[in-house]
Steps between C-alpha positions, in 0.01 A plus 500: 500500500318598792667494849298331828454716781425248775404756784271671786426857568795548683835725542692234358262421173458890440886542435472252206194603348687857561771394288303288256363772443805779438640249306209463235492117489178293522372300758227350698393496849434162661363561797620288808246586757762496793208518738356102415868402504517477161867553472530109697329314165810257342403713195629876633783297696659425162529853389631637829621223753490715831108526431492891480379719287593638211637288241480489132541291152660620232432342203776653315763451761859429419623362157131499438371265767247548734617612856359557860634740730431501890545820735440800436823636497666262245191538290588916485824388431431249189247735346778801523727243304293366256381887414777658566279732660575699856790281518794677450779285245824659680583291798557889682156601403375133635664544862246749620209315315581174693569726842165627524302155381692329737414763780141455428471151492709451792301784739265755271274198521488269769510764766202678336352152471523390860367811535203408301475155684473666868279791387222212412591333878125622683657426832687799662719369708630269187530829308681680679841390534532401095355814386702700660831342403417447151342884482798657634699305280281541133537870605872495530496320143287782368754712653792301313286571197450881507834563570661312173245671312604847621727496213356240315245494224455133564654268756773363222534824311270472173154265516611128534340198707602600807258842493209199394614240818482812730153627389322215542537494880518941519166409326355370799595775745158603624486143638874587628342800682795688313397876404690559212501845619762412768697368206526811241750306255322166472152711427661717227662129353115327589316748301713462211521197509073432524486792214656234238252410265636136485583478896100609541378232249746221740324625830171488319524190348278212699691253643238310721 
């Protein structure tokens, strides 16, 4: 029963093969080459109606039935339950879980990622004025980050989904122009993190 990885080398597709990964289930990568608009064709719009990557089939899904799962947040979410894997089962142990995947998906990812979009802008003057706002504020979400992992291990306490959503935008922070450096706390967590056998084979694994 091997899972679908519909996905492109990006933040969003690393955090699943991330956690496909931790959580020891097999899948394959289908690549939708974002860059030919791939993700428009009727047949990708099934699996994930917004027409963004990633999304995946489950051929085991609930009660036995094949299942597809848009966004890359919900797709964390339904792997954690149907593993029972980096998903705590107290609703406590939950609340900071769902915290910190909600805070990336909601900022840890499209301020890096309008970040990414004016970076690639060749014209100055169009530069200028998005780059700067998103910087400063991808830099105040690192910020956010180091300090709740002052004390933390991980951002929910032990390992869970929320540490995967988070990495595979921290990930990209070379193209942030983010020196983890400045950021002591979300290096120490990075490095561990990377040092995973399983979270290495997930950022290795070829999604395009």
């Amino acid at each position: 029963m091997t899972i679908e990885l519909h996905t492109w080398n990006t933040p969003n597709g690393r955090k699943i093969s991330v956690a496909l990964e931790e959580m020891e289930l097999p899948y394959k990568v289908v690549p939708v080459n974002i860059t030919k608009g791939e993700q428009m064709a009727p047949a990708f719009l099934k699996l994930s109606p917004n027409n963004k990557i990633p999304a995946i089939l489950d051929p085991d899904g609930p009660d036995g039935k094949p299942v597809s799962v848009f966004e890359s947040g919900a797709i964390l979410l339904y792997l954690g339950e149907k593993t029972g894997k980096f998903l705590p089962k107290s609703l406590g142990g939950r609340i900071p879980v769902y915290e910190w995947l909600m805070w990336q998906m909601g900022g840890f990812g499209p301020m890096p990622g309008q970040v990414h979009h004016f970076i690639a802008l060749e014209n100055e003057q169009d530069r200028a004025y998005g780059l700067n706002r998103y910087m400063a504020e991808t830099r105040r979400l690192y910020g956010v980050l180091d300090r709740r992992l002052a004390d933390h291990d991980f951002v929910a306490g032990d390992l869970s989904i929320a540490d995967f959503a988070i990495l595979g935008w921290a990930w990209r922070h070379p193209r942030h122009k983010v020196d983890l450096a400045d950021f002591p706390n979300v290096k120490r967590w990075y490095d561990a993190l990377m040092a995973r056998p399983a979270v290495k084979r997930g950022m290795e694994a070829k999604l395009d």
